[in-house]
mmCIF file of C-alpha atoms in Angstrom:
data_model
loop_
_atom_site.group_PDB
_atom_site.id
_atom_site.type_symbol
_atom_site.label_atom_id
_atom_site.label_comp_id
_atom_site.label_asym_id
_atom_site.label_seq_id
_atom_site.Cartn_x
_atom_site.Cartn_y
_atom_site.Cartn_z
ATOM 1 C CA UNK P 1 16.716 0.999 10.462
ATOM 2 C CA UNK P 2 15.393 -1.935 12.452
ATOM 3 C CA UNK P 3 11.651 -1.587 12.036
ATOM 4 C CA UNK P 4 11.032 -4.196 14.736
ATOM 5 C CA UNK P 5 12.104 -1.626 17.334
ATOM 6 C CA UNK P 6 9.579 0.986 16.228
ATOM 7 C CA UNK P 7 6.441 1.392 18.287
ATOM 8 C CA UNK P 8 5.009 4.611 16.866
ATOM 9 C CA UNK P 9 5.496 6.763 13.766
ATOM 10 C CA UNK P 10 4.395 10.335 13.217
ATOM 11 C CA UNK P 11 3.596 10.899 9.557
ATOM 12 C CA UNK P 12 3.214 14.084 7.533
ATOM 13 C CA UNK P 13 0.639 14.019 4.786
ATOM 14 C CA UNK P 14 0.993 16.837 2.276
ATOM 15 C CA UNK P 15 3.879 16.126 -0.073
ATOM 16 C CA UNK P 16 4.975 13.079 1.924
ATOM 17 C CA UNK P 17 2.041 10.639 1.790
ATOM 18 C CA UNK P 18 0.097 12.402 -0.951
ATOM 19 C CA UNK P 19 0.113 15.290 -3.361
ATOM 20 C CA UNK P 20 -3.324 16.822 -3.808
ATOM 21 C CA UNK P 21 -5.713 13.911 -4.194
ATOM 22 C CA UNK P 22 -3.080 11.398 -5.309
ATOM 23 C CA UNK P 23 -1.279 8.935 -3.065
ATOM 24 C CA UNK P 24 2.456 9.035 -3.535
ATOM 25 C CA UNK P 25 4.380 5.869 -4.425
ATOM 26 C CA UNK P 26 4.862 3.617 -1.419
ATOM 27 C CA UNK P 27 1.740 4.808 0.399
ATOM 28 C CA UNK P 28 0.020 1.414 0.420
ATOM 29 C CA UNK P 29 3.231 -0.444 1.269
ATOM 30 C CA UNK P 30 3.920 1.883 4.203
ATOM 31 C CA UNK P 31 0.555 1.208 5.787
ATOM 32 C CA UNK P 32 0.881 -2.527 5.130
ATOM 33 C CA UNK P 33 4.253 -2.559 6.929
ATOM 34 C CA UNK P 34 2.892 -0.516 9.839
ATOM 35 C CA UNK P 35 -0.041 -2.895 10.257
ATOM 36 C CA UNK P 36 2.039 -6.058 9.852
ATOM 37 C CA UNK P 37 4.460 -4.887 12.543
ATOM 38 C CA UNK P 38 1.868 -3.513 14.970
ATOM 39 C CA UNK P 39 3.293 -0.013 14.704
ATOM 40 C CA UNK P 40 0.971 2.740 15.838
ATOM 41 C CA UNK P 41 0.913 5.930 13.789
ATOM 42 C CA UNK P 42 -0.521 9.412 13.755
ATOM 43 C CA UNK P 43 -0.879 12.018 11.047
ATOM 44 C CA UNK P 44 0.589 15.422 11.849
ATOM 45 C CA UNK P 45 0.165 18.456 9.631
ATOM 46 C CA UNK P 46 0.700 22.172 9.724
ATOM 47 C CA UNK P 47 -1.899 22.643 6.991
ATOM 48 C CA UNK P 48 -4.894 24.107 8.805
ATOM 49 C CA UNK P 49 -7.004 24.664 5.695
ATOM 50 C CA UNK P 50 -8.557 21.219 6.164
ATOM 51 C CA UNK P 51 -10.472 19.841 9.118
ATOM 52 C CA UNK P 52 -9.806 16.613 10.932
ATOM 53 C CA UNK P 53 -12.928 15.257 9.213
ATOM 54 C CA UNK P 54 -11.396 16.177 5.830
ATOM 55 C CA UNK P 55 -8.283 14.143 6.668
ATOM 56 C CA UNK P 56 -10.368 11.203 7.880
ATOM 57 C CA UNK P 57 -12.256 11.236 4.588
ATOM 58 C CA UNK P 58 -9.081 11.599 2.495
ATOM 59 C CA UNK P 59 -7.390 8.687 4.244
ATOM 60 C CA UNK P 60 -10.573 6.653 3.766
ATOM 61 C CA UNK P 61 -10.524 7.381 0.018
ATOM 62 C CA UNK P 62 -6.944 6.111 0.053
ATOM 63 C CA UNK P 63 -8.076 2.889 1.762
ATOM 64 C CA UNK P 64 -6.852 3.660 5.291
ATOM 65 C CA UNK P 65 -9.346 3.857 8.145
ATOM 66 C CA UNK P 66 -8.366 6.447 10.731
ATOM 67 C CA UNK P 67 -10.117 8.098 13.641
ATOM 68 C CA UNK P 68 -9.774 11.638 14.944
ATOM 69 C CA UNK P 69 -7.452 10.533 17.770
ATOM 70 C CA UNK P 70 -4.685 9.969 15.222
ATOM 71 C CA UNK P 71 -4.822 13.325 13.440
ATOM 72 C CA UNK P 72 -3.007 16.371 14.763
ATOM 73 C CA UNK P 73 -3.114 19.659 12.892
ATOM 74 C CA UNK P 74 -1.525 22.915 13.940
ATOM 75 C CA UNK P 75 -4.943 24.419 14.653
ATOM 76 C CA UNK P 76 -6.338 21.488 16.660
ATOM 77 C CA UNK P 77 -3.130 21.206 18.661
ATOM 78 C CA UNK P 78 -3.111 24.934 19.408
ATOM 79 C CA UNK P 79 -6.780 24.817 20.431
ATOM 80 C CA UNK P 80 -6.142 21.874 22.763
ATOM 81 C CA UNK P 81 -3.199 23.678 24.338
ATOM 82 C CA UNK P 82 -5.180 26.878 24.898
ATOM 83 C CA UNK P 83 -8.066 24.852 26.308
ATOM 84 C CA UNK P 84 -5.808 23.132 28.835
ATOM 85 C CA UNK P 85 -3.802 26.220 29.698
ATOM 86 C CA UNK P 86 -6.641 28.718 30.048
#
């Protein structure tokens, strides 16, 4: 894969970036590479047991600053869709 061609990555968290409260190997390197190459990213998850704020805090504990605009859960996406549609 030619990373220079990437502009955006969608990342899953649970079991991909972390397990429970532990970063998985390569977590720090991934975010270093994304930053070094100017690649935008967003966190997507189908785990609706945590709020966007919870994910912001978790990423912060892992050393990655993130705002709510980059976090998409199944519940927030469904709510946004219903809000636009109805």
